Amino acid sequence: MTIIKAEQIMLNEPAHARKAHDERFAMGSAFMNGSYCGLHEAGVPIVDMGFMHADAAYDVVSVSKGQFFRLEDHLERFEKSCEKFLLINPYSREQTADILTNLVKLAGTQEAYVWWCVTRGMMPADRADLESYQPAFYAFVIPYLYIANDEQRTRGLDVMISKNYIRIPPSSVDPTAKNLHWMDMKLSMIEAVMGQKDWSVLTDADGNLAEAPGANIFLIKDGELYTPDSGCLEGITRKTTLELAREAGIPIHVEPVITSQLLEADEAFITSTAGGIMPINSVDGVVLGDTDGPGEITTALHNRYWEKRWGGWLATTVDYDTSVNL
Ligand SMILES: Cc1ncc(COP(=O)(O)O)c(C=O)c1O
């Protein structure tokens, strides 16, 4: 079995093609605190605390073949992230879904990366007056974005377990609330790229695997699937992968996983909305399973993920034909 060339399909097949859209939305669409605009027109006030202090919660959902995937799950996770950070979304769940749908329609993207956030807004005159904070809502849609393109997923990613950085501790920033504290992940990525690797993986302070920048980590040993139980975002693609594995009768272990387990794994992969299931080829130079390229179970899960999505699994279909009231 070989890895489905999902990117090629998205770019070339008529059922995935971008719909007609106003030139203003050529780069993408945005919704900035109450109004829609082209992506190139979108700007965040420089004194917004989301920008200044990463004082925000966000989420990302994808659209493929004109269908949102697990939109309700993303909206629910977003609500929980806001609650955990004591942030109030000025829009209801239904209004949020409408805004995201309108952005997809404006951009005409049947393959879309849909990002939104709530920040604590601008610094009020009296910081202690918690009632005076006015949360801000920003969102944008761009054509679908891949962490790992077809070429990388076909050969498998070469990853490095970060030597210089650990994932920020959950008691500092709760990783189950999707947040903008990315510096540990960003610097570990730079470390990986400087080491000629594609991606990094971070551990916690005790050496347990946590997650990768923008992605959850999985490994397969003796036909069984392992993923960390804590220290990471409860990724929607992670949840999906666990469901696919269960369907395929693969035994699952959601529990602490140490680095040596990853180095000795038969297969491994990372998961994200921005790319689905992305096979790993090597870890710290060790080729997993002694064979180059994605493993069999990973390939099967990868392909099943896209086949099921394109078959309408947990989908919310976008109606591109009705116009958006700007
Ligand atoms: C830190 C982190 N972990 C994991 C993920 C994967 O989550 P999901 O599958 O919901 O995209 C992301 C997604 O951006 C992330 O930022």
GROMACS .gro file of C-alpha atoms and ligand atoms in nm:
model
  342
    1MET     CA    1   0.000   0.000   0.000
    2THR     CA    2   0.126   0.349  -0.076
    3ILE     CA    3   0.041   0.684   0.076
    4ILE     CA    4  -0.248   0.858  -0.101
    5LYS     CA    5  -0.124   1.177  -0.268
    6ALA     CA    6  -0.384   1.385  -0.088
    7GLU     CA    7  -0.230   1.716  -0.181
    8GLN     CA    8  -0.227   1.632  -0.551
    9ILE     CA    9  -0.592   1.529  -0.532
   10MET     CA   10  -0.684   1.851  -0.351
   11LEU     CA   11  -0.503   2.062  -0.607
   12ASN     CA   12  -0.608   1.882  -0.925
   13GLU     CA   13  -0.942   1.710  -0.894
   14PRO     CA   14  -1.253   1.908  -0.997
   15ALA     CA   15  -1.450   1.800  -0.686
   16HIS     CA   16  -1.186   1.981  -0.476
   17ALA     CA   17  -1.143   2.290  -0.696
   18ARG     CA   18  -1.172   2.639  -0.558
   19LYS     CA   19  -1.506   2.805  -0.633
   20ALA     CA   20  -1.545   3.145  -0.797
   21HIS     CA   21  -1.466   3.424  -0.549
   22ASP     CA   22  -1.422   3.798  -0.544
   23GLU     CA   23  -1.065   3.908  -0.624
   24ARG     CA   24  -1.057   4.072  -0.280
   25PHE     CA   25  -1.050   3.722  -0.127
   26ALA     CA   26  -0.786   3.580  -0.361
   27MET     CA   27  -0.534   3.534  -0.076
   28GLY     CA   28  -0.804   3.437   0.171
   29SER     CA   29  -1.076   3.594   0.383
   30ALA     CA   30  -1.076   3.737   0.734
   31PHE     CA   31  -1.322   3.847   1.000
   32MET     CA   32  -1.180   4.115   1.225
   33ASN     CA   33  -1.393   4.201   1.525
   34GLY     CA   34  -1.721   4.234   1.343
   35SER     CA   35  -1.642   4.275   0.975
   36TYR     CA   36  -1.533   4.066   0.683
   37CYS     CA   37  -1.236   4.164   0.468
   38GLY     CA   38  -0.970   4.024   0.239
   39LEU     CA   39  -0.679   3.851   0.415
   40HIS     CA   40  -0.440   4.124   0.295
   41GLU     CA   41  -0.657   4.388   0.463
   42ALA     CA   42  -0.668   4.214   0.802
   43GLY     CA   43  -0.462   4.363   1.084
   44VAL     CA   44  -0.467   4.318   1.460
   45PRO     CA   45  -0.443   4.634   1.677
   46ILE     CA   46  -0.086   4.648   1.803
   47VAL     CA   47  -0.205   4.684   2.162
   48ASP     CA   48  -0.431   4.379   2.150
   49MET     CA   49  -0.316   4.152   2.433
   50GLY     CA   50  -0.346   3.850   2.209
   51PHE     CA   51  -0.064   4.000   2.005
   52MET     CA   52   0.131   4.147   2.296
   53HIS     CA   53   0.104   3.863   2.550
   54ALA     CA   54  -0.038   3.561   2.365
   55ASP     CA   55  -0.341   3.626   2.584
   56ALA     CA   56  -0.579   3.426   2.369
   57ALA     CA   57  -0.735   3.092   2.285
   58TYR     CA   58  -0.760   2.969   1.929
   59ASP     CA   59  -0.860   2.675   1.716
   60VAL     CA   60  -0.817   2.547   1.363
   61VAL     CA   61  -1.061   2.335   1.163
   62SER     CA   62  -1.017   2.220   0.806
   63VAL     CA   63  -1.243   2.192   0.506
   64SER     CA   64  -1.182   1.933   0.237
   65LYS     CA   65  -1.398   1.862  -0.069
   66GLY     CA   66  -1.620   2.146   0.049
   67GLN     CA   67  -1.686   1.988   0.390
   68PHE     CA   68  -1.582   2.093   0.738
   69PHE     CA   69  -1.443   1.799   0.935
   70ARG     CA   70  -1.567   1.758   1.295
   71LEU     CA   71  -1.674   2.121   1.316
   72GLU     CA   72  -1.874   2.058   1.635
   73ASP     CA   73  -1.571   1.899   1.804
   74HIS     CA   74  -1.356   2.201   1.719
   75LEU     CA   75  -1.622   2.445   1.838
   76GLU     CA   76  -1.658   2.252   2.163
   77ARG     CA   77  -1.282   2.238   2.221
   78PHE     CA   78  -1.263   2.611   2.153
   79GLU     CA   79  -1.531   2.681   2.414
   80LYS     CA   80  -1.336   2.476   2.667
   81SER     CA   81  -1.010   2.654   2.579
   82CYS     CA   82  -1.183   2.988   2.638
   83GLU     CA   83  -1.321   2.868   2.971
   84LYS     CA   84  -0.980   2.746   3.087
   85PHE     CA   85  -0.824   3.083   3.004
   86LEU     CA   86  -1.119   3.283   3.148
   87LEU     CA   87  -1.188   3.431   2.805
   88ILE     CA   88  -1.536   3.512   2.680
   89ASN     CA   89  -1.620   3.459   2.315
   90PRO     CA   90  -1.843   3.753   2.213
   91TYR     CA   91  -2.016   3.516   1.968
   92SER     CA   92  -2.229   3.209   2.043
   93ARG     CA   93  -2.132   2.867   1.909
   94GLU     CA   94  -2.385   2.908   1.624
   95GLN     CA   95  -2.260   3.258   1.539
   96THR     CA   96  -1.901   3.133   1.542
   97ALA     CA   97  -1.994   2.850   1.304
   98ASP     CA   98  -2.169   3.100   1.075
   99ILE     CA   99  -1.866   3.331   1.068
  100LEU     CA  100  -1.633   3.042   0.980
  101THR     CA  101  -1.871   2.917   0.712
  102ASN     CA  102  -1.905   3.265   0.563
  103LEU     CA  103  -1.527   3.299   0.548
  104VAL     CA  104  -1.497   2.970   0.359
  105LYS     CA  105  -1.769   3.080   0.117
  106LEU     CA  106  -1.609   3.420   0.059
  107ALA     CA  107  -1.273   3.260  -0.019
  108GLY     CA  108  -1.444   2.991  -0.229
  109THR     CA  109  -1.198   2.738  -0.087
  110GLN     CA  110  -1.314   2.376  -0.095
  111GLU     CA  111  -0.977   2.291   0.063
  112ALA     CA  112  -0.940   2.532   0.352
  113TYR     CA  113  -0.747   2.602   0.669
  114VAL     CA  114  -0.983   2.784   0.905
  115TRP     CA  115  -0.829   2.967   1.202
  116TRP     CA  116  -1.003   3.168   1.472
  117CYS     CA  117  -0.929   3.310   1.814
  118VAL     CA  118  -1.060   3.516   2.102
  119THR     CA  119  -0.815   3.750   2.273
  120ARG     CA  120  -0.859   3.945   2.595
  121GLY     CA  121  -0.868   4.254   2.371
  122MET     CA  122  -0.694   4.582   2.431
  123MET     CA  123  -0.537   4.682   2.762
  124PRO     CA  124  -0.809   4.865   2.964
  125ALA     CA  125  -0.733   5.183   3.160
  126ASP     CA  126  -0.774   4.990   3.485
  127ARG     CA  127  -0.618   4.645   3.453
  128ALA     CA  128  -0.772   4.531   3.779
  129ASP     CA  129  -1.123   4.600   3.654
  130LEU     CA  130  -1.188   4.262   3.498
  131GLU     CA  131  -1.534   4.376   3.381
  132SER     CA  132  -1.380   4.638   3.153
  133TYR     CA  133  -1.194   4.394   2.929
  134GLN     CA  134  -1.354   4.368   2.585
  135PRO     CA  135  -1.259   4.039   2.423
  136ALA     CA  136  -1.182   4.047   2.052
  137PHE     CA  137  -1.263   3.784   1.790
  138TYR     CA  138  -1.047   3.733   1.483
  139ALA     CA  139  -1.067   3.463   1.216
  140PHE     CA  140  -0.926   3.386   0.875
  141VAL     CA  141  -0.948   3.129   0.599
  142ILE     CA  142  -0.673   3.041   0.356
  143PRO     CA  143  -0.624   2.753   0.111
  144TYR     CA  144  -0.544   2.431   0.300
  145LEU     CA  145  -0.206   2.429   0.467
  146TYR     CA  146   0.004   2.115   0.510
  147ILE     CA  147   0.261   2.056   0.785
  148ALA     CA  148   0.395   1.779   0.559
  149ASN     CA  149   0.334   1.781   0.184
  150ASP     CA  150   0.289   1.474  -0.040
  151GLU     CA  151   0.662   1.433  -0.088
  152GLN     CA  152   0.732   1.444   0.286
  153ARG     CA  153   0.445   1.214   0.376
  154THR     CA  154   0.550   0.966   0.109
  155ARG     CA  155   0.909   0.945   0.231
  156GLY     CA  156   0.824   1.000   0.599
  157LEU     CA  157   0.947   1.283   0.819
  158ASP     CA  158   1.292   1.277   0.973
  159VAL     CA  159   1.240   1.407   1.326
  160MET     CA  160   1.460   1.508   1.615
  161ILE     CA  161   1.373   1.477   1.981
  162SER     CA  162   1.459   1.823   2.105
  163LYS     CA  163   1.775   1.832   2.318
  164ASN     CA  164   1.748   2.201   2.409
  165TYR     CA  165   1.382   2.252   2.488
  166ILE     CA  166   1.103   2.078   2.676
  167ARG     CA  167   0.733   2.141   2.629
  168ILE     CA  168   0.609   2.420   2.853
  169PRO     CA  169   0.477   2.249   3.172
  170PRO     CA  170   0.100   2.200   3.198
  171SER     CA  171   0.104   2.380   3.533
  172SER     CA  172   0.236   2.690   3.349
  173VAL     CA  173   0.018   2.681   3.038
  174ASP     CA  174  -0.250   2.413   3.007
  175PRO     CA  175  -0.173   2.238   2.676
  176THR     CA  176  -0.529   2.106   2.652
  177ALA     CA  177  -0.640   2.466   2.596
  178LYS     CA  178  -0.525   2.557   2.244
  179ASN     CA  179  -0.293   2.848   2.300
  180LEU     CA  180  -0.045   3.078   2.135
  181HIS     CA  181   0.252   2.997   2.362
  182TRP     CA  182   0.459   2.857   2.079
  183MET     CA  183   0.814   2.960   2.168
  184ASP     CA  184   0.923   2.617   2.300
  185MET     CA  185   0.784   2.457   1.985
  186LYS     CA  186   0.927   2.723   1.751
  187LEU     CA  187   1.278   2.703   1.896
  188SER     CA  188   1.276   2.324   1.887
  189MET     CA  189   1.177   2.347   1.520
  190ILE     CA  190   1.471   2.577   1.451
  191GLU     CA  191   1.692   2.328   1.636
  192ALA     CA  192   1.557   2.047   1.417
  193VAL     CA  193   1.596   2.239   1.092
  194MET     CA  194   1.954   2.334   1.189
  195GLY     CA  195   2.013   1.961   1.242
  196GLN     CA  196   1.881   1.892   0.887
  197LYS     CA  197   1.561   1.737   1.022
  198ASP     CA  198   1.202   1.802   0.911
  199TRP     CA  199   1.033   1.830   1.246
  200SER     CA  200   1.092   1.817   1.622
  201VAL     CA  201   0.929   1.627   1.908
  202LEU     CA  202   0.926   1.763   2.262
  203THR     CA  203   0.929   1.581   2.594
  204ASP     CA  204   0.819   1.702   2.934
  205ALA     CA  205   1.059   1.765   3.224
  206ASP     CA  206   1.051   1.392   3.314
  207GLY     CA  207   1.145   1.274   2.965
  208ASN     CA  208   0.796   1.162   2.868
  209LEU     CA  209   0.696   1.243   2.512
  210ALA     CA  210   0.459   1.539   2.503
  211GLU     CA  211   0.390   1.649   2.146
  212ALA     CA  212   0.541   1.800   1.833
  213PRO     CA  213   0.504   2.160   1.716
  214GLY     CA  214   0.141   2.180   1.603
  215ALA     CA  215   0.091   1.804   1.617
  216ASN     CA  216   0.039   1.501   1.842
  217ILE     CA  217   0.279   1.209   1.841
  218PHE     CA  218   0.198   0.837   1.797
  219LEU     CA  219   0.410   0.524   1.771
  220ILE     CA  220   0.344   0.165   1.679
  221LYS     CA  221   0.520  -0.129   1.840
  222ASP     CA  222   0.437  -0.493   1.770
  223GLY     CA  223   0.112  -0.390   1.603
  224GLU     CA  224  -0.010  -0.179   1.896
  225LEU     CA  225  -0.061   0.197   1.901
  226TYR     CA  226   0.079   0.429   2.170
  227THR     CA  227   0.023   0.800   2.231
  228PRO     CA  228   0.090   1.018   2.538
  229ASP     CA  229  -0.202   1.064   2.774
  230SER     CA  230  -0.104   1.410   2.898
  231GLY     CA  231   0.118   1.711   2.840
  232CYS     CA  232  -0.037   1.768   2.499
  233LEU     CA  233  -0.333   1.917   2.319
  234GLU     CA  234  -0.620   1.672   2.288
  235GLY     CA  235  -0.595   1.695   1.911
  236ILE     CA  236  -0.904   1.634   1.703
  237THR     CA  237  -0.689   1.439   1.456
  238ARG     CA  238  -0.555   1.242   1.755
  239LYS     CA  239  -0.913   1.158   1.853
  240THR     CA  240  -0.987   1.064   1.490
  241THR     CA  241  -0.676   0.845   1.472
  242LEU     CA  242  -0.777   0.662   1.788
  243GLU     CA  243  -1.121   0.600   1.637
  244LEU     CA  244  -0.971   0.473   1.310
  245ALA     CA  245  -0.735   0.245   1.502
  246ARG     CA  246  -1.021   0.110   1.711
  247GLU     CA  247  -1.218   0.041   1.392
  248ALA     CA  248  -0.919  -0.145   1.250
  249GLY     CA  249  -0.891  -0.356   1.566
  250ILE     CA  250  -0.552  -0.211   1.663
  251PRO     CA  251  -0.486  -0.224   2.040
  252ILE     CA  252  -0.450   0.127   2.181
  253HIS     CA  253  -0.242   0.260   2.470
  254VAL     CA  254  -0.305   0.617   2.583
  255GLU     CA  255  -0.046   0.641   2.857
  256PRO     CA  256   0.295   0.793   2.938
  257VAL     CA  257   0.542   0.718   2.656
  258ILE     CA  258   0.918   0.760   2.698
  259THR     CA  259   1.171   0.861   2.434
  260SER     CA  260   1.333   0.517   2.409
  261GLN     CA  261   0.994   0.376   2.305
  262LEU     CA  262   0.991   0.618   2.012
  263LEU     CA  263   1.348   0.529   1.913
  264GLU     CA  264   1.263   0.158   1.926
  265ALA     CA  265   0.924   0.190   1.755
  266ASP     CA  266   0.836  -0.003   1.438
  267GLU     CA  267   0.648   0.298   1.302
  268ALA     CA  268   0.553   0.646   1.417
  269PHE     CA  269   0.360   0.947   1.294
  270ILE     CA  270   0.237   1.288   1.396
  271THR     CA  271  -0.120   1.415   1.357
  272SER     CA  272  -0.266   1.757   1.295
  273THR     CA  273  -0.561   1.927   1.132
  274ALA     CA  274  -0.296   2.083   0.907
  275GLY     CA  275  -0.196   1.760   0.734
  276GLY     CA  276  -0.384   1.470   0.886
  277ILE     CA  277  -0.169   1.167   0.969
  278MET     CA  278   0.197   1.231   0.881
  279PRO     CA  279   0.437   0.937   0.881
  280ILE     CA  280   0.778   0.953   1.048
  281ASN     CA  281   1.073   0.790   0.877
  282SER     CA  282   1.346   0.838   1.136
  283VAL     CA  283   1.398   0.966   1.489
  284ASP     CA  284   1.738   1.115   1.577
  285GLY     CA  285   1.880   0.941   1.269
  286VAL     CA  286   1.738   0.598   1.362
  287VAL     CA  287   1.523   0.467   1.077
  288LEU     CA  288   1.213   0.315   1.237
  289GLY     CA  289   1.146  -0.051   1.173
  290ASP     CA  290   1.480  -0.062   0.988
  291THR     CA  291   1.293   0.025   0.669
  292ASP     CA  292   1.283   0.360   0.492
  293GLY     CA  293   0.944   0.524   0.447
  294PRO     CA  294   0.604   0.505   0.618
  295GLY     CA  295   0.510   0.180   0.789
  296GLU     CA  296   0.215  -0.033   0.682
  297ILE     CA  297  -0.019   0.052   0.970
  298THR     CA  298   0.059   0.423   0.940
  299THR     CA  299  -0.008   0.412   0.566
  300ALA     CA  300  -0.339   0.234   0.618
  301LEU     CA  301  -0.448   0.488   0.882
  302HIS     CA  302  -0.333   0.779   0.667
  303ASN     CA  303  -0.530   0.659   0.366
  304ARG     CA  304  -0.838   0.566   0.565
  305TYR     CA  305  -0.840   0.915   0.718
  306TRP     CA  306  -0.870   1.086   0.379
  307GLU     CA  307  -1.101   0.824   0.225
  308LYS     CA  308  -1.345   0.854   0.513
  309ARG     CA  309  -1.330   1.232   0.513
  310TRP     CA  310  -1.395   1.253   0.141
  311GLY     CA  311  -1.679   1.006   0.189
  312GLY     CA  312  -1.852   1.260   0.415
  313TRP     CA  313  -1.757   1.120   0.758
  314LEU     CA  314  -1.845   1.371   1.037
  315ALA     CA  315  -1.880   1.637   0.772
  316THR     CA  316  -2.062   1.970   0.763
  317THR     CA  317  -2.114   2.059   0.399
  318VAL     CA  318  -2.058   2.420   0.291
  319ASP     CA  319  -2.321   2.569   0.061
  320TYR     CA  320  -2.111   2.785  -0.170
  321ASP     CA  321  -2.408   2.893  -0.382
  322THR     CA  322  -2.583   3.120  -0.133
  323SER     CA  323  -2.423   3.461  -0.096
  324VAL     CA  324  -2.274   3.609   0.219
  325ASN     CA  325  -2.423   3.926   0.362
  326LEU     CA  326  -2.120   4.149   0.414
  327LIG     C1  327   0.044   2.201   2.016
  327LIG     C2  328  -0.045   2.123   1.927
  327LIG     N1  329  -0.060   1.991   1.946
  327LIG     C3  330  -0.140   1.916   1.867
  327LIG     C4  331  -0.208   1.973   1.761
  327LIG     C5  332  -0.297   1.888   1.674
  327LIG     O1  333  -0.432   1.913   1.702
  327LIG     P1  334  -0.547   1.896   1.595
  327LIG     O2  335  -0.541   1.754   1.551
  327LIG     O3  336  -0.672   1.929   1.668
  327LIG     O4  337  -0.517   1.990   1.483
  327LIG     C6  338  -0.195   2.111   1.737
  327LIG     C7  339  -0.266   2.175   1.627
  327LIG     O5  340  -0.238   2.286   1.588
  327LIG     C8  341  -0.113   2.187   1.823
  327LIG     O6  342  -0.098   2.320   1.805
   0.00000   0.00000   0.00000
